Amino acid sequence: MICKLAVVFIAFLATCSANHRLPREGASFTVVNEVSVDNEGKNVNCMCTKYVIYCEQNRQNRPYYLKAAALCRSLSVLPGGPRGRLAVLRDPLIAKEVRDTIMSKKLNARSCVKYYGFWIGLSDAASEGEFIWADGKSLCVGDHRDWAPDEPNNNTKRTKRGQDCVQMWFRYDYPGLLDDEYCDARPKGIVCEVQDPYCHSYRP
């Protein structure tokens, strides 16, 4: 029997030394996706996803979007466990909780992100206008697609290629709306996700 559980969050602040080249971790939370139970109602297995939100990248850490993806791939809950990736915010409820965590922890403040945004796992770099999630699946009807007004617009003022990488944007009156951005023009915060097959990162 598979039970869908409510989203459960674990938020914490973490700091690193001023000389560290990696972005500072701002907060994280764990979502319980599924739990298998036996006939007596005892848990026998579970599946969780841990989301990790980082403050802005170092300005020298280029190309920004690719380095953000590499940072996420370096994550795992346990040694030898599944590797992370830029967050696939297909579920509108998960996207909302990421946004709410950023705002409640004040990670949208300029002390965390000077350039207003957080990279997520969505891009149309392969084919303009065809947005693909980091899990290889297309952006579909029913997915989280809460774009800022007039976005995506593939602005080409900075580069002929335009804007191929998607951020969760916190500028003006756009609290966490989606925006296509130049992949290597400005450093951003980062939202990663990593699978946790046995829910080791979950704390009730």
mmCIF file of C-alpha atoms in Angstrom:
data_model
loop_
_atom_site.group_PDB
_atom_site.id
_atom_site.type_symbol
_atom_site.label_atom_id
_atom_site.label_comp_id
_atom_site.label_asym_id
_atom_site.label_seq_id
_atom_site.Cartn_x
_atom_site.Cartn_y
_atom_site.Cartn_z
ATOM 1 C CA MET A 1 0.000 0.000 0.000
ATOM 2 C CA ILE A 2 1.411 3.385 -0.984
ATOM 3 C CA CYS A 3 0.421 6.383 1.062
ATOM 4 C CA LYS A 4 0.989 9.934 -0.080
ATOM 5 C CA LEU A 5 2.096 11.958 2.888
ATOM 6 C CA ALA A 6 1.896 15.662 3.499
ATOM 7 C CA VAL A 7 4.906 17.784 2.774
ATOM 8 C CA VAL A 8 7.156 17.909 5.802
ATOM 9 C CA PHE A 9 9.848 20.475 6.153
ATOM 10 C CA ILE A 10 13.131 20.644 7.927
ATOM 11 C CA ALA A 11 14.685 24.083 7.641
ATOM 12 C CA PHE A 12 18.034 25.065 8.972
ATOM 13 C CA LEU A 13 20.695 27.695 8.449
ATOM 14 C CA ALA A 14 24.287 26.816 7.690
ATOM 15 C CA THR A 15 27.312 29.033 7.240
ATOM 16 C CA CYS A 16 30.709 28.531 5.702
ATOM 17 C CA SER A 17 33.998 30.374 5.953
ATOM 18 C CA ALA A 18 34.394 33.665 4.152
ATOM 19 C CA ASN A 19 37.126 32.183 1.973
ATOM 20 C CA HIS A 20 35.018 29.238 0.760
ATOM 21 C CA ARG A 21 34.471 29.337 -3.000
ATOM 22 C CA LEU A 22 31.155 27.497 -2.900
ATOM 23 C CA PRO A 23 27.893 29.374 -2.328
ATOM 24 C CA ARG A 24 26.565 29.492 1.215
ATOM 25 C CA GLU A 25 23.781 27.073 2.033
ATOM 26 C CA GLY A 26 20.772 29.060 3.188
ATOM 27 C CA ALA A 27 18.142 26.439 4.020
ATOM 28 C CA SER A 28 16.965 22.931 3.264
ATOM 29 C CA PHE A 29 13.832 20.868 3.691
ATOM 30 C CA THR A 30 12.765 17.290 3.047
ATOM 31 C CA VAL A 31 9.579 16.153 1.336
ATOM 32 C CA VAL A 32 8.182 12.703 2.083
ATOM 33 C CA ASN A 33 6.991 11.394 -1.295
ATOM 34 C CA GLU A 34 5.865 7.849 -0.620
ATOM 35 C CA VAL A 35 5.781 5.320 2.205
ATOM 36 C CA SER A 36 5.200 1.604 1.804
ATOM 37 C CA VAL A 37 3.449 -0.086 4.718
ATOM 38 C CA ASP A 38 2.568 -3.677 5.515
ATOM 39 C CA ASN A 39 -0.889 -5.003 6.414
ATOM 40 C CA GLU A 40 -0.351 -4.044 10.051
ATOM 41 C CA GLY A 41 0.319 -0.443 9.091
ATOM 42 C CA LYS A 42 4.025 -0.592 9.886
ATOM 43 C CA ASN A 43 6.433 1.376 7.720
ATOM 44 C CA VAL A 44 8.705 -0.842 5.657
ATOM 45 C CA ASN A 45 10.153 1.664 3.206
ATOM 46 C CA CYS A 46 9.908 5.307 2.240
ATOM 47 C CA MET A 47 11.071 7.713 -0.433
ATOM 48 C CA CYS A 48 11.985 11.339 0.252
ATOM 49 C CA THR A 49 13.394 14.257 -1.696
ATOM 50 C CA LYS A 50 15.672 16.758 -0.004
ATOM 51 C CA TYR A 51 15.740 20.325 -1.349
ATOM 52 C CA VAL A 52 18.775 22.504 -0.664
ATOM 53 C CA ILE A 53 18.736 26.258 -1.291
ATOM 54 C CA TYR A 54 22.024 28.117 -1.729
ATOM 55 C CA CYS A 55 22.794 31.809 -1.703
ATOM 56 C CA GLU A 56 24.424 33.492 -4.668
ATOM 57 C CA GLN A 57 27.370 31.973 -6.517
ATOM 58 C CA ASN A 58 30.829 33.525 -6.455
ATOM 59 C CA ARG A 59 31.191 35.930 -9.397
ATOM 60 C CA GLN A 60 34.230 34.003 -10.660
ATOM 61 C CA ASN A 61 32.378 30.664 -10.618
ATOM 62 C CA ARG A 62 31.495 30.600 -14.318
ATOM 63 C CA PRO A 63 29.693 29.517 -16.421
ATOM 64 C CA TYR A 64 27.045 30.165 -13.812
ATOM 65 C CA TYR A 65 24.212 27.814 -14.787
ATOM 66 C CA LEU A 66 26.526 24.909 -15.615
ATOM 67 C CA LYS A 67 28.440 25.369 -12.353
ATOM 68 C CA ALA A 68 25.141 25.455 -10.466
ATOM 69 C CA ALA A 69 24.154 22.143 -12.064
ATOM 70 C CA ALA A 70 27.566 20.693 -11.166
ATOM 71 C CA LEU A 71 27.167 21.746 -7.528
ATOM 72 C CA CYS A 72 23.808 19.981 -7.351
ATOM 73 C CA ARG A 73 25.294 16.841 -8.916
ATOM 74 C CA SER A 74 27.931 16.778 -6.181
ATOM 75 C CA LEU A 75 25.250 16.309 -3.506
ATOM 76 C CA SER A 76 24.104 13.024 -2.000
ATOM 77 C CA VAL A 77 22.382 12.213 1.275
ATOM 78 C CA LEU A 78 24.560 9.141 1.866
ATOM 79 C CA PRO A 79 27.946 8.117 0.420
ATOM 80 C CA GLY A 80 27.302 6.283 -2.826
ATOM 81 C CA GLY A 81 23.660 7.348 -2.854
ATOM 82 C CA PRO A 82 21.727 9.058 -5.667
ATOM 83 C CA ARG A 83 23.306 12.292 -6.903
ATOM 84 C CA GLY A 84 21.492 15.601 -6.874
ATOM 85 C CA ARG A 85 20.394 17.895 -9.690
ATOM 86 C CA LEU A 86 18.939 21.360 -10.155
ATOM 87 C CA ALA A 87 15.448 21.253 -8.692
ATOM 88 C CA VAL A 88 12.625 20.007 -10.898
ATOM 89 C CA LEU A 89 9.731 22.124 -9.624
ATOM 90 C CA ARG A 90 7.040 20.458 -11.708
ATOM 91 C CA ASP A 91 4.642 20.175 -8.766
ATOM 92 C CA PRO A 92 3.072 23.592 -8.040
ATOM 93 C CA LEU A 93 2.871 22.747 -4.322
ATOM 94 C CA ILE A 94 6.601 22.001 -4.131
ATOM 95 C CA ALA A 95 7.364 25.186 -6.074
ATOM 96 C CA LYS A 96 5.250 27.130 -3.587
ATOM 97 C CA GLU A 97 7.096 25.633 -0.626
ATOM 98 C CA VAL A 98 10.470 26.468 -2.176
ATOM 99 C CA ARG A 99 9.291 30.048 -2.694
ATOM 100 C CA ASP A 100 7.824 30.279 0.810
ATOM 101 C CA THR A 101 11.020 28.882 2.367
ATOM 102 C CA ILE A 102 13.126 31.440 0.505
ATOM 103 C CA MET A 103 10.888 34.263 1.673
ATOM 104 C CA SER A 104 10.438 33.080 5.267
ATOM 105 C CA LYS A 105 14.212 32.666 5.674
ATOM 106 C CA LYS A 106 14.744 36.024 3.916
ATOM 107 C CA LEU A 107 17.011 34.380 1.354
ATOM 108 C CA ASN A 108 15.622 36.787 -1.249
ATOM 109 C CA ALA A 109 17.396 39.625 0.600
ATOM 110 C CA ARG A 110 20.431 41.165 -1.095
ATOM 111 C CA SER A 111 22.649 39.725 1.633
ATOM 112 C CA CYS A 112 21.937 36.323 0.025
ATOM 113 C CA VAL A 113 21.236 37.143 -3.637
ATOM 114 C CA LYS A 114 22.246 40.474 -5.175
ATOM 115 C CA TYR A 115 20.807 39.561 -8.565
ATOM 116 C CA TYR A 116 17.336 38.570 -7.360
ATOM 117 C CA GLY A 117 17.097 34.991 -8.600
ATOM 118 C CA PHE A 118 17.653 31.282 -7.920
ATOM 119 C CA TRP A 119 18.524 28.795 -10.656
ATOM 120 C CA ILE A 120 16.190 25.815 -11.041
ATOM 121 C CA GLY A 121 16.317 22.791 -13.345
ATOM 122 C CA LEU A 122 14.467 24.184 -16.368
ATOM 123 C CA SER A 123 15.973 25.341 -19.674
ATOM 124 C CA ASP A 124 15.264 25.738 -23.380
ATOM 125 C CA ALA A 125 18.947 25.689 -24.399
ATOM 126 C CA ALA A 126 18.465 22.668 -26.681
ATOM 127 C CA SER A 127 15.605 24.221 -28.680
ATOM 128 C CA GLU A 128 14.305 27.761 -28.242
ATOM 129 C CA GLY A 129 10.865 27.827 -26.659
ATOM 130 C CA GLU A 130 10.848 24.120 -25.749
ATOM 131 C CA PHE A 131 11.532 24.093 -22.021
ATOM 132 C CA ILE A 132 12.929 20.864 -20.579
ATOM 133 C CA TRP A 133 13.201 19.954 -16.899
ATOM 134 C CA ALA A 134 16.472 18.623 -15.483
ATOM 135 C CA ASP A 135 14.951 15.120 -15.469
ATOM 136 C CA GLY A 136 14.691 15.279 -19.274
ATOM 137 C CA LYS A 137 10.914 15.745 -19.434
ATOM 138 C CA SER A 138 9.178 18.627 -21.203
ATOM 139 C CA LEU A 139 7.347 21.435 -19.437
ATOM 140 C CA CYS A 140 3.731 20.323 -19.806
ATOM 141 C CA VAL A 141 0.230 21.556 -19.099
ATOM 142 C CA GLY A 142 -0.366 21.064 -15.389
ATOM 143 C CA ASP A 143 3.274 21.661 -14.479
ATOM 144 C CA HIS A 144 4.290 24.644 -12.384
ATOM 145 C CA ARG A 145 4.580 27.409 -14.985
ATOM 146 C CA ASP A 146 3.930 30.598 -13.031
ATOM 147 C CA TRP A 147 5.859 32.969 -15.290
ATOM 148 C CA ALA A 148 6.448 36.627 -14.502
ATOM 149 C CA PRO A 149 4.543 39.068 -16.754
ATOM 150 C CA ASP A 150 5.832 39.035 -20.365
ATOM 151 C CA GLU A 151 8.086 36.053 -19.626
ATOM 152 C CA PRO A 152 9.647 34.007 -21.096
ATOM 153 C CA ASN A 153 10.817 36.593 -23.637
ATOM 154 C CA ASN A 154 14.276 35.327 -24.723
ATOM 155 C CA ASN A 155 15.780 38.816 -24.432
ATOM 156 C CA THR A 156 18.801 39.117 -26.761
ATOM 157 C CA LYS A 157 20.255 42.432 -25.545
ATOM 158 C CA ARG A 158 23.301 40.786 -23.923
ATOM 159 C CA THR A 159 23.848 37.803 -26.207
ATOM 160 C CA LYS A 160 22.511 36.736 -29.608
ATOM 161 C CA ARG A 161 21.624 33.354 -28.137
ATOM 162 C CA GLY A 162 19.220 35.004 -25.718
ATOM 163 C CA GLN A 163 17.970 33.702 -22.388
ATOM 164 C CA ASP A 164 17.908 29.913 -22.079
ATOM 165 C CA CYS A 165 18.072 29.210 -18.334
ATOM 166 C CA VAL A 166 15.206 29.613 -15.886
ATOM 167 C CA GLN A 167 15.342 31.286 -12.506
ATOM 168 C CA MET A 168 12.868 31.714 -9.686
ATOM 169 C CA TRP A 169 12.760 35.521 -9.692
ATOM 170 C CA PHE A 170 12.312 37.772 -6.661
ATOM 171 C CA ARG A 171 12.594 41.222 -8.232
ATOM 172 C CA TYR A 172 9.927 43.941 -8.153
ATOM 173 C CA ASP A 173 6.534 42.450 -7.294
ATOM 174 C CA TYR A 174 7.458 39.002 -8.609
ATOM 175 C CA PRO A 175 7.821 36.826 -5.489
ATOM 176 C CA GLY A 176 9.313 33.672 -6.953
ATOM 177 C CA LEU A 177 7.773 33.831 -10.425
ATOM 178 C CA LEU A 178 9.618 32.134 -13.286
ATOM 179 C CA ASP A 179 11.855 34.089 -15.654
ATOM 180 C CA ASP A 180 14.149 33.042 -18.483
ATOM 181 C CA GLU A 181 17.627 34.471 -17.880
ATOM 182 C CA TYR A 182 21.034 34.569 -19.567
ATOM 183 C CA CYS A 183 22.845 31.421 -18.466
ATOM 184 C CA ASP A 184 26.182 33.135 -17.806
ATOM 185 C CA ALA A 185 25.507 36.855 -17.292
ATOM 186 C CA ARG A 186 24.876 37.069 -13.546
ATOM 187 C CA PRO A 187 25.523 34.783 -10.565
ATOM 188 C CA LYS A 188 22.391 33.460 -8.876
ATOM 189 C CA GLY A 189 21.259 31.481 -5.896
ATOM 190 C CA ILE A 190 20.665 27.780 -6.520
ATOM 191 C CA VAL A 191 17.865 25.331 -5.704
ATOM 192 C CA CYS A 192 19.022 21.694 -5.725
ATOM 193 C CA GLU A 193 17.181 18.455 -5.095
ATOM 194 C CA VAL A 194 18.544 15.038 -4.149
ATOM 195 C CA GLN A 195 16.690 11.756 -3.751
ATOM 196 C CA ASP A 196 16.760 10.174 -0.298
ATOM 197 C CA PRO A 197 15.497 6.582 -0.772
ATOM 198 C CA TYR A 198 15.347 5.808 2.954
ATOM 199 C CA CYS A 199 14.399 9.277 4.234
ATOM 200 C CA HIS A 200 17.606 9.686 6.257
ATOM 201 C CA SER A 201 17.261 13.479 6.023
ATOM 202 C CA TYR A 202 13.703 13.427 7.389
ATOM 203 C CA ARG A 203 13.188 14.461 11.013
ATOM 204 C CA PRO A 204 9.574 14.255 12.307
#
